[in-house]
């Protein structure tokens, strides 16, 4: 994250906290604030009617229930890839369930429960485009690779397989889909679960294709404010129960479709 951008986001969050009474006030009112993505079909999506759908949404609801919250006590807040740590640090949310890959850099700032899902980085292209079939085909400044600001996906691909690729960073995945559709970008990269959700979204059928590349292993975790080991333990217990009672597998099928080949549910140790 660039320092000026981080400062700007921090300032906005600080202003929000002083004017809206988020974070601690939510807890006093019996609310559980959860950061999710609003623009990832199959993962976290705010539908036109204001409801929320997606695998992360189902996971968050299950955790909330196990923590003693009712459905109407959950407050979903939109987070972007570049501000998830800040939302936790400033108590804007208590949990982040937003295709949040666990890595050492992030663990310096937040704690994680899980992992509760394993995804793999892949590429999405236009269905009719035969010029991009593998990451190396992007290894030219003439090709634009779209990803989201704060995500590690594009840099991972460029550092390992396509060092000459031009990277177009946008605020959200929906913007990348538009860029791909408008030929501003030639490919979009992130986790296969997210890409599959966009490709299967109503209105997108037949427009895009997944290349089927397993470019990384992404262990999704639930973000928790640094130092709150008690909450991490409770969330892990909820995740373990979700896997054991079949709710996890049902959520995978419901959100990604029967044909999606998900990795086996990660083994979660309750209380860790």
mmCIF file of C-alpha atoms in Angstrom:
data_model
loop_
_atom_site.group_PDB
_atom_site.id
_atom_site.type_symbol
_atom_site.label_atom_id
_atom_site.label_comp_id
_atom_site.label_asym_id
_atom_site.label_seq_id
_atom_site.Cartn_x
_atom_site.Cartn_y
_atom_site.Cartn_z
ATOM 1 C CA UNK A 1 0.000 0.000 0.000
ATOM 2 C CA UNK A 2 1.347 3.414 -0.873
ATOM 3 C CA UNK A 3 1.826 5.661 2.159
ATOM 4 C CA UNK A 4 -0.233 8.648 0.885
ATOM 5 C CA UNK A 5 -3.152 6.361 0.074
ATOM 6 C CA UNK A 6 -2.923 4.618 3.447
ATOM 7 C CA UNK A 7 -2.945 7.975 5.224
ATOM 8 C CA UNK A 8 -5.929 9.140 3.224
ATOM 9 C CA UNK A 9 -7.880 5.991 4.051
ATOM 10 C CA UNK A 10 -6.916 6.272 7.713
ATOM 11 C CA UNK A 11 -8.115 9.866 7.801
ATOM 12 C CA UNK A 12 -11.452 8.935 6.287
ATOM 13 C CA UNK A 13 -11.940 6.115 8.783
ATOM 14 C CA UNK A 14 -10.928 8.328 11.715
ATOM 15 C CA UNK A 15 -13.438 10.963 10.601
ATOM 16 C CA UNK A 16 -16.121 8.300 10.245
ATOM 17 C CA UNK A 17 -15.467 7.059 13.756
ATOM 18 C CA UNK A 18 -15.751 10.515 15.300
ATOM 19 C CA UNK A 19 -18.969 11.352 13.463
ATOM 20 C CA UNK A 20 -20.850 8.059 13.301
ATOM 21 C CA UNK A 21 -19.883 6.297 16.522
ATOM 22 C CA UNK A 22 -18.854 3.024 14.857
ATOM 23 C CA UNK A 23 -16.806 0.213 16.352
ATOM 24 C CA UNK A 24 -17.265 0.347 20.104
ATOM 25 C CA UNK A 25 -20.771 1.835 19.890
ATOM 26 C CA UNK A 26 -21.816 -1.045 17.654
ATOM 27 C CA UNK A 27 -20.764 -3.479 20.330
ATOM 28 C CA UNK A 28 -22.698 -1.540 22.977
ATOM 29 C CA UNK A 29 -25.806 -1.812 20.805
ATOM 30 C CA UNK A 30 -25.329 -5.544 20.381
ATOM 31 C CA UNK A 31 -24.110 -5.253 16.796
ATOM 32 C CA UNK A 32 -21.391 -7.272 15.118
ATOM 33 C CA UNK A 33 -19.733 -5.283 12.330
ATOM 34 C CA UNK A 34 -18.229 -7.503 9.630
ATOM 35 C CA UNK A 35 -16.174 -6.265 6.699
ATOM 36 C CA UNK A 36 -17.007 -7.987 3.413
ATOM 37 C CA UNK A 37 -16.636 -7.318 -0.274
ATOM 38 C CA UNK A 38 -19.695 -5.815 -1.955
ATOM 39 C CA UNK A 39 -18.675 -6.570 -5.544
ATOM 40 C CA UNK A 40 -17.548 -10.198 -5.674
ATOM 41 C CA UNK A 41 -20.275 -12.531 -6.978
ATOM 42 C CA UNK A 42 -20.123 -15.875 -5.193
ATOM 43 C CA UNK A 43 -17.877 -14.428 -2.456
ATOM 44 C CA UNK A 44 -19.409 -11.226 -1.144
ATOM 45 C CA UNK A 45 -22.044 -9.326 -3.097
ATOM 46 C CA UNK A 46 -24.493 -6.559 -2.272
ATOM 47 C CA UNK A 47 -27.465 -7.315 -4.471
ATOM 48 C CA UNK A 48 -29.649 -4.590 -6.042
ATOM 49 C CA UNK A 49 -32.339 -5.196 -3.424
ATOM 50 C CA UNK A 50 -29.860 -4.522 -0.612
ATOM 51 C CA UNK A 51 -29.415 -8.131 0.487
ATOM 52 C CA UNK A 52 -26.027 -9.830 0.737
ATOM 53 C CA UNK A 53 -24.972 -13.082 -0.884
ATOM 54 C CA UNK A 54 -21.793 -15.105 -1.220
ATOM 55 C CA UNK A 55 -19.650 -17.701 0.489
ATOM 56 C CA UNK A 56 -17.953 -15.198 2.810
ATOM 57 C CA UNK A 57 -21.373 -13.836 3.740
ATOM 58 C CA UNK A 58 -22.571 -17.341 4.650
ATOM 59 C CA UNK A 59 -19.420 -17.955 6.681
ATOM 60 C CA UNK A 60 -19.800 -14.624 8.501
ATOM 61 C CA UNK A 61 -23.436 -15.362 9.322
ATOM 62 C CA UNK A 62 -22.542 -18.788 10.694
ATOM 63 C CA UNK A 63 -19.772 -17.324 12.854
ATOM 64 C CA UNK A 64 -22.081 -14.573 14.112
ATOM 65 C CA UNK A 65 -24.703 -17.150 15.098
ATOM 66 C CA UNK A 66 -22.104 -19.155 17.022
ATOM 67 C CA UNK A 67 -20.954 -15.972 18.758
ATOM 68 C CA UNK A 68 -24.515 -15.367 19.950
ATOM 69 C CA UNK A 69 -25.681 -12.746 17.446
ATOM 70 C CA UNK A 70 -29.019 -12.836 15.643
ATOM 71 C CA UNK A 71 -29.250 -12.177 11.917
ATOM 72 C CA UNK A 72 -30.484 -8.610 12.425
ATOM 73 C CA UNK A 73 -27.531 -7.853 14.696
ATOM 74 C CA UNK A 74 -24.993 -8.323 11.887
ATOM 75 C CA UNK A 75 -23.871 -5.139 10.160
ATOM 76 C CA UNK A 76 -22.053 -5.749 6.892
ATOM 77 C CA UNK A 77 -19.631 -3.002 5.869
ATOM 78 C CA UNK A 78 -17.823 -2.707 2.556
ATOM 79 C CA UNK A 79 -14.065 -3.162 2.622
ATOM 80 C CA UNK A 80 -11.574 -2.981 -0.225
ATOM 81 C CA UNK A 81 -8.381 -4.984 -0.601
ATOM 82 C CA UNK A 82 -6.237 -2.021 0.452
ATOM 83 C CA UNK A 83 -8.110 -1.013 3.619
ATOM 84 C CA UNK A 84 -8.973 -4.260 5.403
ATOM 85 C CA UNK A 85 -6.208 -3.867 8.003
ATOM 86 C CA UNK A 86 -7.211 -0.266 8.693
ATOM 87 C CA UNK A 87 -10.858 -1.153 9.289
ATOM 88 C CA UNK A 88 -9.762 -3.622 11.958
ATOM 89 C CA UNK A 89 -7.151 -1.335 13.493
ATOM 90 C CA UNK A 90 -9.645 1.528 13.817
ATOM 91 C CA UNK A 91 -12.422 -0.719 15.217
ATOM 92 C CA UNK A 92 -14.653 -0.004 12.250
ATOM 93 C CA UNK A 93 -15.345 -3.747 12.114
ATOM 94 C CA UNK A 94 -14.733 -6.634 14.490
ATOM 95 C CA UNK A 95 -14.246 -9.247 11.750
ATOM 96 C CA UNK A 96 -13.189 -9.198 8.110
ATOM 97 C CA UNK A 97 -14.435 -11.987 5.846
ATOM 98 C CA UNK A 98 -13.425 -10.715 2.428
ATOM 99 C CA UNK A 99 -11.408 -13.237 0.380
ATOM 100 C CA UNK A 100 -8.635 -12.262 2.797
ATOM 101 C CA UNK A 101 -5.540 -14.340 2.042
ATOM 102 C CA UNK A 102 -3.323 -15.038 5.034
ATOM 103 C CA UNK A 103 0.311 -13.996 4.604
ATOM 104 C CA UNK A 104 3.190 -12.951 6.845
ATOM 105 C CA UNK A 105 3.019 -9.257 5.922
ATOM 106 C CA UNK A 106 -0.648 -9.034 6.883
ATOM 107 C CA UNK A 107 -0.086 -11.020 10.074
ATOM 108 C CA UNK A 108 2.161 -8.205 11.272
ATOM 109 C CA UNK A 109 -0.923 -5.961 11.441
ATOM 110 C CA UNK A 110 -3.871 -8.283 12.160
ATOM 111 C CA UNK A 111 -4.585 -11.744 13.508
ATOM 112 C CA UNK A 112 -6.342 -14.447 11.510
ATOM 113 C CA UNK A 113 -8.738 -17.250 12.302
ATOM 114 C CA UNK A 114 -8.789 -20.159 9.887
ATOM 115 C CA UNK A 115 -7.937 -20.726 7.126
ATOM 116 C CA UNK A 116 -11.475 -21.672 6.126
ATOM 117 C CA UNK A 117 -11.068 -21.874 2.324
ATOM 118 C CA UNK A 118 -8.288 -22.528 -0.188
ATOM 119 C CA UNK A 119 -8.343 -20.761 -3.546
ATOM 120 C CA UNK A 120 -5.810 -20.542 -6.366
ATOM 121 C CA UNK A 121 -4.792 -17.554 -8.430
ATOM 122 C CA UNK A 122 -6.007 -17.767 -12.025
ATOM 123 C CA UNK A 123 -6.592 -15.588 -15.092
ATOM 124 C CA UNK A 124 -9.848 -14.484 -16.688
ATOM 125 C CA UNK A 125 -9.944 -13.342 -20.313
ATOM 126 C CA UNK A 126 -12.575 -12.527 -22.898
ATOM 127 C CA UNK A 127 -14.100 -15.707 -24.267
ATOM 128 C CA UNK A 128 -13.187 -14.887 -27.866
ATOM 129 C CA UNK A 129 -9.602 -13.820 -27.118
ATOM 130 C CA UNK A 130 -7.139 -16.488 -28.259
ATOM 131 C CA UNK A 131 -4.025 -14.347 -27.686
ATOM 132 C CA UNK A 132 -3.826 -15.025 -23.929
ATOM 133 C CA UNK A 133 -3.737 -18.694 -22.961
ATOM 134 C CA UNK A 134 -1.128 -18.651 -20.203
ATOM 135 C CA UNK A 135 0.586 -16.063 -17.978
ATOM 136 C CA UNK A 136 3.617 -15.796 -20.251
ATOM 137 C CA UNK A 137 1.376 -14.444 -23.032
ATOM 138 C CA UNK A 138 1.079 -11.256 -20.971
ATOM 139 C CA UNK A 139 4.838 -10.737 -20.935
ATOM 140 C CA UNK A 140 4.758 -7.601 -23.096
ATOM 141 C CA UNK A 141 3.959 -3.929 -22.370
ATOM 142 C CA UNK A 142 1.281 -4.186 -25.065
ATOM 143 C CA UNK A 143 -0.826 -6.399 -22.801
ATOM 144 C CA UNK A 144 -2.744 -4.941 -19.868
ATOM 145 C CA UNK A 145 -3.282 -7.073 -16.786
ATOM 146 C CA UNK A 146 -5.990 -5.789 -14.445
ATOM 147 C CA UNK A 147 -6.016 -6.295 -10.705
ATOM 148 C CA UNK A 148 -7.214 -4.493 -7.599
ATOM 149 C CA UNK A 149 -5.208 -1.956 -5.626
ATOM 150 C CA UNK A 150 -3.786 -3.650 -2.539
ATOM 151 C CA UNK A 151 -4.054 -7.165 -3.957
ATOM 152 C CA UNK A 152 -0.912 -9.265 -4.326
ATOM 153 C CA UNK A 153 -2.140 -11.191 -7.383
ATOM 154 C CA UNK A 154 -0.804 -9.023 -10.208
ATOM 155 C CA UNK A 155 2.602 -8.537 -8.616
ATOM 156 C CA UNK A 156 2.854 -12.262 -7.955
ATOM 157 C CA UNK A 157 2.276 -12.995 -11.630
ATOM 158 C CA UNK A 158 4.626 -10.267 -12.863
ATOM 159 C CA UNK A 159 7.464 -11.187 -10.522
ATOM 160 C CA UNK A 160 7.346 -14.876 -11.438
ATOM 161 C CA UNK A 161 6.045 -15.279 -14.972
ATOM 162 C CA UNK A 162 5.462 -12.038 -16.872
ATOM 163 C CA UNK A 163 7.930 -9.328 -15.784
ATOM 164 C CA UNK A 164 7.124 -7.091 -18.769
ATOM 165 C CA UNK A 165 3.362 -7.108 -18.246
ATOM 166 C CA UNK A 166 1.624 -3.764 -17.812
ATOM 167 C CA UNK A 167 -0.530 -3.697 -14.698
ATOM 168 C CA UNK A 168 -3.752 -1.734 -14.507
ATOM 169 C CA UNK A 169 -4.751 -1.267 -10.855
ATOM 170 C CA UNK A 170 -8.379 -0.360 -10.187
ATOM 171 C CA UNK A 171 -10.451 0.073 -7.034
ATOM 172 C CA UNK A 172 -12.539 -3.093 -7.361
ATOM 173 C CA UNK A 173 -13.025 -6.272 -9.341
ATOM 174 C CA UNK A 174 -16.191 -4.953 -10.943
ATOM 175 C CA UNK A 175 -14.088 -2.192 -12.516
ATOM 176 C CA UNK A 176 -11.672 -4.813 -13.838
ATOM 177 C CA UNK A 177 -14.557 -6.711 -15.429
ATOM 178 C CA UNK A 178 -15.651 -3.518 -17.196
ATOM 179 C CA UNK A 179 -12.065 -2.873 -18.359
ATOM 180 C CA UNK A 180 -11.858 -6.430 -19.682
ATOM 181 C CA UNK A 181 -15.178 -6.093 -21.449
ATOM 182 C CA UNK A 182 -14.174 -2.740 -22.992
ATOM 183 C CA UNK A 183 -10.783 -4.067 -24.168
ATOM 184 C CA UNK A 184 -8.971 -1.677 -21.820
ATOM 185 C CA UNK A 185 -7.507 -4.783 -20.197
ATOM 186 C CA UNK A 186 -6.562 -8.109 -21.767
ATOM 187 C CA UNK A 187 -6.790 -10.242 -18.648
ATOM 188 C CA UNK A 188 -7.839 -10.039 -15.042
ATOM 189 C CA UNK A 189 -6.166 -11.920 -12.240
ATOM 190 C CA UNK A 190 -7.211 -12.877 -8.747
ATOM 191 C CA UNK A 191 -8.453 -16.022 -7.007
ATOM 192 C CA UNK A 192 -10.272 -18.587 -9.144
ATOM 193 C CA UNK A 193 -13.262 -18.503 -6.787
ATOM 194 C CA UNK A 194 -13.780 -14.790 -7.432
ATOM 195 C CA UNK A 195 -13.228 -15.108 -11.180
ATOM 196 C CA UNK A 196 -15.639 -18.036 -11.407
ATOM 197 C CA UNK A 197 -18.266 -15.976 -9.619
ATOM 198 C CA UNK A 198 -17.955 -13.164 -12.166
ATOM 199 C CA UNK A 199 -17.971 -15.501 -15.150
ATOM 200 C CA UNK A 200 -21.136 -17.198 -13.899
ATOM 201 C CA UNK A 201 -22.904 -13.955 -12.962
ATOM 202 C CA UNK A 202 -26.201 -13.369 -14.736
ATOM 203 C CA UNK A 203 -25.510 -11.368 -17.882
ATOM 204 C CA UNK A 204 -21.896 -12.532 -18.121
ATOM 205 C CA UNK A 205 -22.607 -16.057 -19.337
ATOM 206 C CA UNK A 206 -20.348 -16.917 -22.264
ATOM 207 C CA UNK A 207 -18.469 -13.601 -22.207
ATOM 208 C CA UNK A 208 -15.405 -14.699 -20.246
ATOM 209 C CA UNK A 209 -13.265 -17.766 -19.693
ATOM 210 C CA UNK A 210 -11.036 -19.020 -16.899
ATOM 211 C CA UNK A 211 -7.647 -20.246 -18.070
ATOM 212 C CA UNK A 212 -7.389 -22.875 -15.337
ATOM 213 C CA UNK A 213 -3.997 -21.774 -14.032
ATOM 214 C CA UNK A 214 -3.112 -22.585 -10.413
ATOM 215 C CA UNK A 215 -0.614 -19.794 -9.889
ATOM 216 C CA UNK A 216 -0.700 -19.702 -6.110
ATOM 217 C CA UNK A 217 -2.305 -21.142 -3.021
ATOM 218 C CA UNK A 218 -4.521 -18.616 -1.246
ATOM 219 C CA UNK A 219 -5.609 -19.522 2.281
ATOM 220 C CA UNK A 220 -8.597 -17.367 3.198
ATOM 221 C CA UNK A 221 -8.733 -16.294 6.832
ATOM 222 C CA UNK A 222 -11.056 -14.258 9.018
ATOM 223 C CA UNK A 223 -9.302 -11.030 9.974
ATOM 224 C CA UNK A 224 -9.410 -9.997 13.651
ATOM 225 C CA UNK A 225 -7.824 -7.011 15.361
ATOM 226 C CA UNK A 226 -4.246 -7.729 16.415
ATOM 227 C CA UNK A 227 -3.992 -9.193 19.900
ATOM 228 C CA UNK A 228 -7.568 -10.416 20.275
ATOM 229 C CA UNK A 229 -6.667 -14.073 20.733
ATOM 230 C CA UNK A 230 -9.914 -14.829 22.550
ATOM 231 C CA UNK A 231 -11.997 -13.821 19.532
ATOM 232 C CA UNK A 232 -9.695 -15.761 17.197
ATOM 233 C CA UNK A 233 -10.310 -18.878 19.289
ATOM 234 C CA UNK A 234 -14.088 -18.426 19.220
ATOM 235 C CA UNK A 235 -14.106 -17.880 15.457
ATOM 236 C CA UNK A 236 -11.974 -20.976 14.918
ATOM 237 C CA UNK A 237 -14.407 -23.017 16.994
ATOM 238 C CA UNK A 238 -17.275 -21.752 14.830
ATOM 239 C CA UNK A 239 -15.411 -22.535 11.603
ATOM 240 C CA UNK A 240 -14.585 -26.042 12.823
ATOM 241 C CA UNK A 241 -18.246 -26.665 13.613
ATOM 242 C CA UNK A 242 -19.312 -25.293 10.212
ATOM 243 C CA UNK A 243 -17.095 -27.833 8.454
ATOM 244 C CA UNK A 244 -18.152 -30.730 10.661
ATOM 245 C CA UNK A 245 -21.918 -30.209 10.392
ATOM 246 C CA UNK A 246 -21.904 -29.937 6.584
ATOM 247 C CA UNK A 247 -22.764 -26.233 6.405
ATOM 248 C CA UNK A 248 -19.389 -25.412 4.834
ATOM 249 C CA UNK A 249 -19.827 -27.865 1.932
ATOM 250 C CA UNK A 250 -23.397 -26.676 1.372
ATOM 251 C CA UNK A 251 -22.206 -23.055 1.181
ATOM 252 C CA UNK A 252 -19.524 -23.968 -1.385
ATOM 253 C CA UNK A 253 -22.068 -25.685 -3.611
ATOM 254 C CA UNK A 254 -24.636 -22.922 -3.215
ATOM 255 C CA UNK A 255 -22.259 -20.093 -4.095
ATOM 256 C CA UNK A 256 -19.856 -21.597 -6.639
ATOM 257 C CA UNK A 257 -22.057 -24.203 -8.299
ATOM 258 C CA UNK A 258 -21.934 -27.983 -8.367
ATOM 259 C CA UNK A 259 -19.151 -27.968 -10.992
ATOM 260 C CA UNK A 260 -16.726 -25.859 -8.956
ATOM 261 C CA UNK A 261 -13.839 -28.027 -7.799
ATOM 262 C CA UNK A 262 -13.058 -26.688 -4.358
ATOM 263 C CA UNK A 263 -10.113 -27.925 -2.357
ATOM 264 C CA UNK A 264 -10.988 -29.984 0.679
ATOM 265 C CA UNK A 265 -11.989 -27.899 3.690
ATOM 266 C CA UNK A 266 -8.911 -26.913 5.704
ATOM 267 C CA UNK A 267 -8.436 -28.633 9.048
ATOM 268 C CA UNK A 268 -9.251 -26.017 11.699
ATOM 269 C CA UNK A 269 -8.205 -26.338 15.326
ATOM 270 C CA UNK A 270 -10.812 -24.884 17.649
ATOM 271 C CA UNK A 271 -9.463 -22.382 20.145
ATOM 272 C CA UNK A 272 -6.120 -21.836 18.394
#
